Amino acid sequence: MSDYILSIETRDKLRNVSTASVATALFKRGLRNQFVQGVVPVERKPVTMVGQAFTLRYIPAREDRNPITVFRDRDHKQRVAVETCPEGHVLVMDARKDSRAATAGSILVTRLAKRGAAGVVSDGGVRDAIGIAALEIPAYFACSSAPTNLTLHEAIDINVPISCGDAPVFPGDVMLGDGDGVMVIPAHLADEIAEECLTMESYEDFVLEQVNGGAGIIGLYPATDDKNLVKYDAWREQAER
């Protein structure tokens, strides 16, 4: 469990960077496996999802343990996770990449939204996808899946280290999601990654402007020619970036 607390300043910075920039920044640090594989937005949102991870782990369901009546148990882990995920956090679910059954539906995700969660990520399926898509809360999943979670999944652990789409997720890690998918930023790196990626995004905006103007990319991207750095500094000053 991380003691890290995502600051408003770092959250705001991360809302202005892409998963692509974060992936590159983490790769520079030797971290190659922080992208949640096989997960897409239920519906693309105009905002970038940023929040610390609150996790739920599923194991394969055993039939004698998962009849429909288990939902009567007030301590059922899936329901408890929804009711205890802190405001501003992202509920991240480990379904072992098995999307043949849902890991949540529109009622549970609506409850998360009402409680102020920053998003939800599952490497399994969700049901009522149209309802989830209509919500403002960002949600990521493998695919739509009508069967209840009980048919294949047993919710077993809350806020423990998990795998989600083959990426390691520790409670408190920072989840960043955009149209390309979801990156997991180790908590202790979040502040420096946010700052570095803002600079990366700024330079890439400059590069795109140059390329649209007919410039070639050799020596420009990456900036191996000093003249391009001089141009970039002048561009930043003019653009107040």
Coordinates of C-alpha atoms in Angstrom, one line a residue:
M1 CA 0.0 0.0 0.0
S2 CA 1.5 3.3 -1.1
D3 CA 1.5 6.4 1.2
Y4 CA 1.6 8.6 -1.9
I5 CA -1.2 11.1 -2.2
L6 CA -1.9 12.5 -5.7
S7 CA -1.8 16.3 -5.4
I8 CA -4.2 18.5 -7.3
E9 CA -1.2 20.0 -9.1
T10 CA 0.1 16.7 -10.4
R11 CA -3.5 15.6 -11.3
D12 CA -3.9 18.7 -13.3
K13 CA -0.6 18.2 -15.1
L14 CA -1.5 14.6 -16.0
R15 CA -4.9 15.6 -17.4
N16 CA -2.9 17.4 -20.1
V17 CA -0.6 14.5 -21.2
S18 CA -1.2 11.4 -23.2
T19 CA -0.8 7.7 -22.5
A20 CA 1.8 7.7 -25.3
S21 CA 4.0 10.3 -23.6
V22 CA 3.7 8.5 -20.3
A23 CA 4.6 5.2 -22.0
T24 CA 7.8 6.8 -23.4
A25 CA 8.7 8.4 -20.1
L26 CA 8.4 5.1 -18.3
F27 CA 10.3 3.3 -21.0
K28 CA 13.2 5.7 -20.4
R29 CA 13.2 4.4 -16.8
G30 CA 13.2 0.8 -17.9
L31 CA 9.5 0.2 -17.3
R32 CA 8.1 -1.6 -20.3
N33 CA 4.9 -3.3 -19.0
Q34 CA 2.7 -0.5 -17.7
F35 CA 0.1 -0.3 -20.4
V36 CA -3.1 -2.2 -19.6
Q37 CA -3.3 -4.6 -22.6
G38 CA -6.6 -5.4 -24.3
V39 CA -8.6 -2.6 -22.7
V40 CA -10.5 0.1 -24.5
P41 CA -12.9 2.9 -23.5
V42 CA -16.5 1.9 -23.2
E43 CA -17.1 5.4 -24.7
R44 CA -14.4 8.0 -25.4
K45 CA -14.7 10.9 -23.0
P46 CA -13.5 14.5 -23.5
V47 CA -11.5 14.3 -20.3
T48 CA -8.4 12.3 -19.5
M49 CA -9.0 9.8 -16.6
V50 CA -6.5 10.4 -13.7
G51 CA -6.7 8.8 -10.3
Q52 CA -5.0 6.5 -7.9
A53 CA -5.8 2.8 -8.1
F54 CA -8.2 1.1 -5.7
T55 CA -8.2 -2.6 -6.7
L56 CA -10.5 -5.5 -6.8
R57 CA -9.3 -9.0 -7.5
Y58 CA -11.4 -11.8 -9.0
I59 CA -10.5 -15.5 -9.1
P60 CA -12.2 -18.2 -11.1
A61 CA -15.6 -18.9 -9.7
R62 CA -16.3 -22.3 -8.1
E63 CA -19.9 -23.3 -8.5
D64 CA -20.6 -24.2 -4.9
R65 CA -19.4 -20.8 -3.7
N66 CA -21.1 -18.5 -6.2
P67 CA -24.8 -19.1 -6.4
I68 CA -26.9 -16.0 -7.1
T69 CA -27.8 -15.8 -3.4
V70 CA -24.3 -14.6 -2.5
F71 CA -25.3 -11.1 -3.5
R72 CA -27.5 -11.1 -0.3
D73 CA -24.2 -11.1 1.7
R74 CA -23.6 -7.5 2.8
D75 CA -19.9 -8.2 2.8
H76 CA -19.7 -9.4 -0.8
K77 CA -16.4 -8.1 -2.0
Q78 CA -17.6 -6.6 -5.3
R79 CA -20.3 -4.5 -3.6
V80 CA -17.9 -3.5 -0.8
A81 CA -15.3 -2.4 -3.3
V82 CA -17.9 -0.1 -5.0
E83 CA -18.9 1.3 -1.6
T84 CA -15.4 1.9 -0.3
C85 CA -13.5 3.1 -3.4
P86 CA -12.3 6.6 -2.3
E87 CA -13.4 9.7 -4.0
G88 CA -11.0 10.6 -6.9
H89 CA -9.7 7.0 -7.2
V90 CA -10.1 4.6 -10.0
L91 CA -11.5 1.1 -9.4
V92 CA -9.2 -1.3 -11.1
M93 CA -10.5 -4.9 -11.5
D94 CA -8.4 -8.0 -12.2
A95 CA -10.5 -10.5 -14.1
R96 CA -7.6 -12.5 -15.4
K97 CA -8.4 -11.1 -18.9
D98 CA -11.5 -13.3 -19.0
S99 CA -14.2 -11.3 -20.6
R100 CA -16.8 -14.1 -20.9
A101 CA -18.6 -12.7 -17.9
A102 CA -19.2 -9.2 -16.6
T103 CA -17.1 -7.6 -13.8
A104 CA -19.6 -4.8 -13.3
G105 CA -22.7 -3.2 -14.8
S106 CA -24.3 0.2 -15.2
I107 CA -25.8 0.2 -11.7
L108 CA -22.5 -0.4 -9.9
V109 CA -20.6 2.1 -12.2
T110 CA -23.4 4.7 -11.6
R111 CA -22.9 4.2 -7.9
L112 CA -19.1 4.7 -8.3
A113 CA -19.8 7.9 -10.3
K114 CA -22.2 9.2 -7.6
R115 CA -19.5 8.5 -5.0
G116 CA -17.0 10.6 -6.9
A117 CA -14.7 7.9 -8.4
A118 CA -12.4 9.1 -11.1
G119 CA -12.9 6.0 -13.3
V120 CA -13.2 2.3 -13.6
V121 CA -10.9 -0.2 -15.4
S122 CA -11.5 -3.9 -16.0
D123 CA -9.6 -6.4 -18.1
G124 CA -12.8 -8.4 -18.3
G125 CA -16.3 -7.7 -19.5
V126 CA -19.0 -5.3 -18.4
R127 CA -22.7 -5.6 -18.9
D128 CA -25.1 -2.7 -19.7
A129 CA -22.4 -1.1 -21.7
I130 CA -24.8 1.4 -23.3
G131 CA -25.8 2.6 -19.9
I132 CA -22.1 2.9 -18.8
A133 CA -21.3 4.8 -22.0
A134 CA -23.9 7.4 -21.1
L135 CA -22.3 8.2 -17.8
E136 CA -19.7 11.0 -17.5
I137 CA -17.3 8.7 -15.6
P138 CA -14.5 7.2 -17.8
A139 CA -14.7 3.4 -18.0
Y140 CA -12.4 0.9 -19.7
F141 CA -13.2 -2.7 -20.5
A142 CA -12.3 -5.6 -22.7
C143 CA -15.7 -6.0 -24.2
S144 CA -19.4 -6.2 -23.5
S145 CA -20.5 -9.3 -21.7
A146 CA -24.1 -10.1 -20.5
P147 CA -23.4 -13.0 -18.0
T148 CA -23.2 -12.0 -14.3
N149 CA -19.8 -12.1 -12.8
L150 CA -20.8 -15.0 -10.6
T151 CA -20.8 -17.4 -13.6
L152 CA -17.0 -17.1 -14.0
H153 CA -15.6 -14.8 -11.3
E154 CA -15.4 -14.6 -7.6
A155 CA -14.6 -11.3 -6.0
I156 CA -12.0 -12.3 -3.5
D157 CA -9.7 -9.4 -2.5
I158 CA -9.9 -5.6 -2.2
N159 CA -7.0 -3.1 -2.5
V160 CA -4.2 -5.6 -3.0
P161 CA -1.6 -5.8 -5.8
I162 CA -3.2 -7.2 -8.9
S163 CA -2.6 -7.7 -12.6
C164 CA -4.9 -5.8 -15.0
G165 CA -4.3 -6.5 -18.7
D166 CA -0.9 -8.0 -17.8
A167 CA 0.2 -4.7 -16.1
P168 CA 1.1 -4.8 -12.4
V169 CA -1.1 -2.5 -10.4
F170 CA -0.4 -1.6 -6.8
P171 CA -2.9 0.2 -4.6
G172 CA -2.1 3.9 -4.9
D173 CA -0.5 3.7 -8.3
V174 CA -1.8 6.5 -10.7
M175 CA -4.0 5.4 -13.5
L176 CA -4.1 7.6 -16.7
G177 CA -6.6 6.8 -19.4
D178 CA -7.3 8.4 -22.8
G179 CA -8.6 7.3 -26.2
D180 CA -5.6 4.9 -26.6
G181 CA -6.1 3.1 -23.4
V182 CA -4.7 3.1 -19.8
M183 CA -1.2 3.5 -18.4
V184 CA -0.2 2.6 -14.8
I185 CA 2.2 5.1 -13.3
P186 CA 4.0 3.8 -10.2
A187 CA 3.1 6.1 -7.4
H188 CA 6.7 7.1 -6.5
L189 CA 7.2 8.3 -10.1
A190 CA 3.9 10.2 -10.6
D191 CA 5.1 13.7 -9.9
E192 CA 8.2 13.6 -12.1
I193 CA 6.4 11.8 -14.9
A194 CA 3.8 14.5 -14.9
E195 CA 6.4 17.3 -15.2
E196 CA 8.4 15.5 -17.8
C197 CA 5.4 14.6 -20.0
L198 CA 4.2 18.2 -20.0
T199 CA 7.5 19.2 -21.6
M200 CA 7.3 16.3 -24.0
E201 CA 3.8 17.3 -25.1
S202 CA 4.9 20.9 -25.6
Y203 CA 7.8 19.8 -27.8
E204 CA 5.6 17.5 -29.8
D205 CA 3.1 20.3 -30.5
F206 CA 6.1 22.3 -31.8
V207 CA 7.2 19.4 -34.0
L208 CA 3.7 18.8 -35.4
E209 CA 3.6 22.5 -36.4
Q210 CA 6.9 22.2 -38.1
V211 CA 6.0 19.0 -39.9
N212 CA 2.7 20.5 -41.1
G213 CA 4.8 23.3 -42.5
G214 CA 6.9 20.9 -44.5
A215 CA 9.8 20.1 -42.2
G216 CA 11.5 16.7 -42.2
I217 CA 11.7 14.7 -39.0
I218 CA 15.5 13.9 -39.0
G219 CA 17.2 16.1 -36.5
L220 CA 13.8 17.4 -35.4
Y221 CA 12.2 14.4 -33.8
P222 CA 14.2 13.6 -31.7
A223 CA 15.9 17.0 -31.5
T224 CA 19.4 16.1 -32.4
D225 CA 20.1 19.3 -34.3
D226 CA 20.7 22.3 -32.1
K227 CA 19.0 24.7 -34.5
N228 CA 15.7 23.0 -33.8
L229 CA 16.1 23.5 -30.1
V230 CA 16.7 27.2 -30.7
K231 CA 13.6 27.3 -32.8
Y232 CA 11.7 25.5 -30.1
D233 CA 12.8 27.9 -27.4
A234 CA 11.6 30.8 -29.6
W235 CA 8.3 29.0 -30.3
R236 CA 7.8 28.4 -26.5
E237 CA 8.3 32.0 -25.7
Q238 CA 5.9 33.2 -28.4
A239 CA 3.3 30.5 -27.5
E240 CA 3.9 31.1 -23.8
R241 CA 4.4 27.4 -23.3

